[in-house]
Amino acid sequence: MIKKFWTMFLAVGMMCPLLRAEETAGPVENHPVKYVFLFIGDGMSLPQRMLCREYLRRLQRDDLRINRLPVNGMTTTRCSNRLITDSAAAGTAIACGGKTNYGVLGLDPAGKRLESVAEVAHRNGRKVGIVTSVSIDHATPAAFYAHNPSRGNYYDIGRDLIASGFEFFGGADFLQAKGKDGDLYDLAARGGYRVIRDKSAFVALKPGEAARTLVSCPFSYAIDGDDTNIALAEYTEKVIAMLDNPHGFFLMVEGGKIDWACHANDAATALREVFAFDAAVEVAYRFGQQHPDDTLIVVTGDHETGALTLGFAGTAYSSYPERLQRQRISYEKFSQQLKQLRQDGKLTWEAVKPLIEKNFGLKCDGSDDPLALTASEQERLRQALARSLAGKDKLQDRQAENRVLYGSYDPLCVTATHILANKAGLGWNSFSHTSLPVWTSAWGRQAGCFNGMNDNTDIGNRLKLLVTPLRP
Amino acid sequence: MIKKFWTMFLAVGMMCPLLRAEETAGPVENHPVKYVFLFIGDGMSLPQRMLCREYLRRLQRDDLRINRLPVNGMTTTRCSNRLITDSAAAGTAIACGGKTNYGVLGLDPAGKRLESVAEVAHRNGRKVGIVTSVSIDHATPAAFYAHNPSRGNYYDIGRDLIASGFEFFGGADFLQAKGKDGDLYDLAARGGYRVIRDKSAFVALKPGEAARTLVSCPFSYAIDGDDTNIALAEYTEKVIAMLDNPHGFFLMVEGGKIDWACHANDAATALREVFAFDAAVEVAYRFGQQHPDDTLIVVTGDHETGALTLGFAGTAYSSYPERLQRQRISYEKFSQQLKQLRQDGKLTWEAVKPLIEKNFGLKCDGSDDPLALTASEQERLRQALARSLAGKDKLQDRQAENRVLYGSYDPLCVTATHILANKAGLGWNSFSHTSLPVWTSAWGRQAGCFNGMNDNTDIGNRLKLLVTPLRP
């Protein structure tokens, strides 16, 4: 009967020139999907994705895979007690389908436990994988396995990770491995996890070798090109092979560093993090092409970070995102270079100028290079250097001003990334999150139910239904 | 047969808990809709609408009608030759379904004429109305009736308006009424238009009294509360009565001043303009409730203006949109007050301070009022006052700096609106447009085809189909 309706529905679709098939090709049956992928770009909303699209366009390259998925919607993000959410409350909404307070993981505002899509999937006999480019106990991945009133209780969150029994975890090291019951890595091993701490062991890992795996390795920014890192795409490829089984799986992959780069207002670094995230989605998409009736891919963000805008007062109607190519290293690595200079007593404008030229492509030579710094831009950098040298200001009013100008970042570094962004036609307006809805995309079986306007809790609730077997 | 499919489709819908009826209740038939309303918020995208939602929420009032329509999507806006579009190219995309260059109206990039949904509707025997809160020859309304390589050719655009023969035009005065063929108002009267130049004549106007009407009256900002203005809601009510006929109508209503307030980075004024726009949609929605099978309402924007963000470095994760209540007058009216003071030689900080306190609710008294100005905020205002007094700077570098700080606006005025916005937890980052996709919403017959992700040309092409009679 259901099949008949489906055929009918398709037939109606064919008759409608206005109707694009992918827009309604979705939830005709409330039927579980065997392979469910959820990709979360932390801090990734419309501006981050539109920036990538335009950057790639200028370079005459194809748009991101995530920007070419057929089903698209907006997702609202507010949490129970704030307009501007954080990754814990947003992660809980996406994972569990329930609103909670800022900073809370897997509990409702009254403290009642919420079940996540990963837990529902696992309870129903699926294998579960959780992967992130930040620490594995960070708020977004934790929302899928932990239940804690504070995202900062890292040790307890690590205990919840081990207790989950999920088949695969991958990410950067626990933020607090030591605690009252012993080292989390020891506890994981005792709990049946194969613990992997470097890339070569990861590469060597074969399906069937371990019932449960915990990969905990360093993870630096993609732009810094450290090939001892395991890329999100490499994780995705491996986890698919590890988890594939007749009962299906649920895999969550987080691009966690997109958020961090946006907090630091570093557009070039954020761009490369989105590319790395997109490469992971591409792996799932290729898998999906081989299992089109059994695969669902959902891509979303938890909130926007940085108040990024494609448009800036100084460039008005012009955009030059391709100028971001000129940046060579992340804000993090550049800040480390500045720190080293300070420690060596060598943090001077003359020492810093060549570093800025080399790492950001900005020119101090008064040339007609589009990235040549004006006199007032050089003055802004010199003032920022003075602030970097001065350390924390004692005047409360001045502190507030510094917070607006530099956030908690190195003043010189953030001024350099701001100037480069502005010259690319971009603006940053916060070092925190904003309430801009995020862009959700989907492909595959049941993808249609992520179309249009949804709340982040809708995403969680729909995913929970889609990993639940039909009731007889 | 079509009816049978429709019934089937509804039946399937009932069986699907994941499927929200409104998300697919749309384009099952490619059938024209009798009453087609298109509302365009100029410069209105997600941040503008989300700001209204949160502001109203804090005041415990219902959300906007436009934010409660059942079908929602994102709309991309780039024009043929730029990432960041203008109202002419965006208006042409929405009206005609074709991309064109920045500044061009109703022609493709090669200069070929594009037909607008209004023209298609009119050609097919419908009545057509075009209403705006800015001048009737401005880019957005002009995209529905004019064909000109430059949006600035106001006299020619006015000639196109008269030649269109559309049944109703309403908005502010022609920007260039005088020209080689005579006064546009005389030409309109000779072309069969009843020309109305004040509100009382508009109020007295009865359906059937005039085959064609041109209402051209002053239109100031809603926040300034001038009741000699005709509100967009009053226009909508009247035009529905004037245009209703057995062959149906197409009505476009533009909230044109949302854009202007956002260009000036005046959040409180923009908010009131969105409210006035929403009140017009409410009128159409009530009409639609009485004609649910025959009405389609589409609400969109042409682009985002101002790089508005709900989130700002200084307020981090907190938001206080309710503080915008404290602003009493528009940036325009406040700038006029400042201009008068300057002309009278009285533009001093002592004279300006009480005006800032009265009009923006900002306090210079060092109190613990949340809108009390810090010392550095007062300093910013004093510096802006100095710039207001100094006039245009001769140094090119300084000019660029002023453009980033103040755009083309009065420095003191824009600094006051920026500080109030920042204290509300909002940021502005441009005095121009951005490339953020806009939020499109719809209700009624065929609304479903505006769901998901679309380009602005899709809106135009779908509307053109929906005002075209079925081919036999």
Coordinates of N, CA and C in Angstrom, one line a residue, chain A residues 125-204:
Chain A
G125 N 20.3 -1.5 18.2 CA 21.2 -2.4 17.5 C 22.1 -1.9 16.4
R126 N 22.1 -0.6 16.3 CA 23.0 0.0 15.3 C 24.4 0.2 15.9
K127 N 25.4 0.3 15.0 CA 26.7 0.8 15.5 C 26.7 2.3 15.4
V128 N 27.5 2.9 16.3 CA 27.6 4.3 16.4 C 29.0 4.8 16.4
G129 N 29.2 5.9 15.6 CA 30.5 6.5 15.6 C 30.4 8.0 15.9
I130 N 31.4 8.6 16.6 CA 31.4 10.0 17.0 C 32.8 10.5 16.7
V131 N 32.9 11.5 15.8 CA 34.2 12.0 15.3 C 34.2 13.5 15.4
T132 N 35.3 14.1 15.8 CA 35.4 15.6 15.8 C 36.8 16.0 15.6
S133 N 37.0 17.3 15.1 CA 38.3 17.8 15.0 C 38.8 18.5 16.2
V134 N 38.0 18.6 17.2 CA 38.4 19.1 18.5 C 38.4 18.0 19.5
S135 N 38.6 18.3 20.8 CA 38.7 17.2 21.8 C 37.4 16.4 21.8
I136 N 37.5 15.1 22.0 CA 36.4 14.2 22.0 C 35.4 14.4 23.1
D137 N 35.8 15.2 24.1 CA 34.9 15.5 25.2 C 34.3 16.9 25.1
H138 N 34.5 17.6 24.0 CA 34.0 18.9 23.8 C 32.5 18.9 23.6
A139 N 31.9 20.0 23.8 CA 30.4 20.1 23.9 C 29.7 19.4 22.8
T140 N 30.0 19.6 21.5 CA 29.2 19.1 20.5 C 29.2 17.5 20.5
P141 N 30.4 16.9 20.4 CA 30.4 15.4 20.5 C 29.8 14.9 21.8
A142 N 30.1 15.6 22.9 CA 29.6 15.2 24.2 C 28.0 15.1 24.2
A143 N 27.4 16.0 23.5 CA 25.9 16.1 23.5 C 25.3 14.7 23.0
F144 N 26.1 13.9 22.3 CA 25.6 12.7 21.8 C 25.8 11.5 22.8
Y145 N 26.6 11.7 23.8 CA 26.8 10.6 24.7 C 26.7 11.0 26.2
A146 N 26.8 12.3 26.5 CA 27.0 12.7 27.9 C 25.7 13.4 28.5
H147 N 25.6 13.3 29.8 CA 24.5 14.0 30.5 C 25.0 14.7 31.7
N148 N 25.2 16.0 31.6 CA 25.9 16.7 32.6 C 25.4 18.1 32.7
P149 N 25.2 18.7 33.9 CA 24.7 20.1 34.0 C 25.7 21.1 33.5
S150 N 27.0 20.7 33.4 CA 28.0 21.6 32.9 C 28.9 21.0 31.9
R151 N 29.1 21.7 30.7 CA 30.0 21.2 29.7 C 31.4 21.2 30.1
G152 N 31.7 21.9 31.2 CA 33.1 22.0 31.7 C 33.5 20.8 32.6
N153 N 32.6 19.9 32.9 CA 33.0 18.8 33.8 C 33.6 17.7 32.9
Y154 N 34.8 18.0 32.4 CA 35.3 17.1 31.4 C 35.6 15.7 31.8
Y155 N 36.0 15.5 33.1 CA 36.3 14.1 33.5 C 35.0 13.3 33.5
D156 N 33.9 13.9 34.1 CA 32.7 13.1 34.1 C 32.2 12.9 32.7
I157 N 32.4 13.8 31.8 CA 31.9 13.6 30.4 C 32.7 12.5 29.8
G158 N 34.0 12.4 30.1 CA 34.8 11.3 29.6 C 34.3 10.0 30.1
R159 N 33.9 10.0 31.4 CA 33.3 8.7 32.0 C 32.1 8.3 31.2
D160 N 31.2 9.3 30.9 CA 30.0 9.0 30.1 C 30.4 8.5 28.7
L161 N 31.5 9.0 28.1 CA 31.9 8.5 26.8 C 32.2 7.0 26.9
I162 N 33.0 6.6 27.9 CA 33.3 5.2 28.0 C 32.1 4.3 28.3
A163 N 31.2 4.9 29.2 CA 30.0 4.1 29.5 C 29.1 3.9 28.4
S164 N 29.2 4.8 27.4 CA 28.2 4.7 26.2 C 28.3 3.4 25.5
G165 N 29.5 2.9 25.4 CA 29.7 1.7 24.6 C 29.6 1.9 23.1
F166 N 29.6 3.1 22.7 CA 29.6 3.4 21.2 C 30.8 2.8 20.6
E167 N 30.7 2.4 19.3 CA 31.7 1.6 18.7 C 32.9 2.4 18.2
F168 N 32.8 3.7 18.0 CA 33.9 4.4 17.5 C 33.9 5.9 18.0
F169 N 35.0 6.3 18.6 CA 35.2 7.7 18.9 C 36.5 8.2 18.3
G170 N 36.5 9.4 17.7 CA 37.8 9.9 17.1 C 37.8 11.4 17.3
G171 N 39.0 11.9 17.8 CA 39.1 13.3 18.0 C 40.4 13.6 18.7
A172 N 40.5 14.9 19.2 CA 41.7 15.2 19.9 C 41.6 14.8 21.4
D173 N 42.7 14.8 22.1 CA 42.8 14.2 23.4 C 41.8 14.8 24.4
F174 N 41.4 13.9 25.4 CA 40.6 14.4 26.5 C 41.2 15.6 27.1
L175 N 40.4 16.6 27.5 CA 40.9 17.8 28.1 C 41.2 17.6 29.6
Q176 N 40.6 16.5 30.2 CA 41.0 16.2 31.6 C 40.9 14.7 31.8
A177 N 42.1 14.0 31.4 CA 42.1 12.6 31.5 C 42.2 12.0 32.9
K178 N 42.8 12.8 33.8 CA 43.1 12.3 35.2 C 41.9 12.7 36.0
G179 N 41.5 11.7 36.9 CA 40.4 12.0 37.8 C 40.3 11.0 38.9
K180 N 39.3 11.1 39.7 CA 39.2 10.3 41.0 C 39.2 8.8 40.7
D181 N 38.7 8.4 39.6 CA 38.6 6.9 39.3 C 39.8 6.4 38.4
G182 N 40.7 7.3 38.2 CA 41.9 6.9 37.4 C 41.9 7.6 36.0
D183 N 42.9 7.2 35.2 CA 43.1 7.8 33.9 C 42.1 7.3 32.9
L184 N 41.5 8.3 32.2 CA 40.4 7.9 31.3 C 40.8 6.9 30.2
Y185 N 42.1 7.1 29.7 CA 42.5 6.1 28.7 C 42.6 4.7 29.3
D186 N 43.1 4.6 30.5 CA 43.1 3.2 31.2 C 41.7 2.7 31.3
L187 N 40.8 3.6 31.8 CA 39.4 3.2 32.0 C 38.8 2.8 30.7
A188 N 39.1 3.5 29.6 CA 38.6 3.1 28.3 C 39.0 1.7 27.9
A189 N 40.3 1.5 28.0 CA 40.9 0.2 27.7 C 40.2 -0.9 28.5
R190 N 40.1 -0.6 29.8 CA 39.4 -1.6 30.6 C 37.9 -1.8 30.2
G191 N 37.4 -0.8 29.7 CA 36.0 -0.8 29.2 C 35.8 -1.4 27.9
G192 N 36.9 -2.0 27.3 CA 36.7 -2.7 26.0 C 37.1 -1.9 24.8
Y193 N 37.7 -0.7 25.0 CA 38.1 0.1 23.9 C 39.5 -0.2 23.5
R194 N 39.7 -0.4 22.2 CA 41.1 -0.3 21.6 C 41.4 1.2 21.5
V195 N 42.5 1.6 22.3 CA 42.8 3.0 22.4 C 44.0 3.3 21.4
I196 N 43.8 4.2 20.5 CA 44.8 4.5 19.5 C 45.3 6.0 19.7
R197 N 46.6 6.1 19.8 CA 47.1 7.5 20.1 C 48.0 8.1 19.0
D198 N 48.1 7.4 17.8 CA 48.9 8.1 16.7 C 48.3 7.7 15.4
K199 N 48.7 8.4 14.4 CA 48.1 8.2 13.1 C 48.4 6.9 12.4
S200 N 49.7 6.4 12.6 CA 50.1 5.2 12.0 C 49.2 4.0 12.5
A201 N 49.0 4.0 13.8 CA 48.1 2.9 14.3 C 46.7 3.0 13.8
F202 N 46.2 4.3 13.6 CA 44.9 4.5 13.0 C 44.9 4.0 11.6
V203 N 45.9 4.3 10.8 CA 46.0 3.8 9.4 C 46.0 2.3 9.3
A204 N 46.7 1.7 10.2 CA 46.8 0.2 10.2 C 45.5 -0.5 10.7

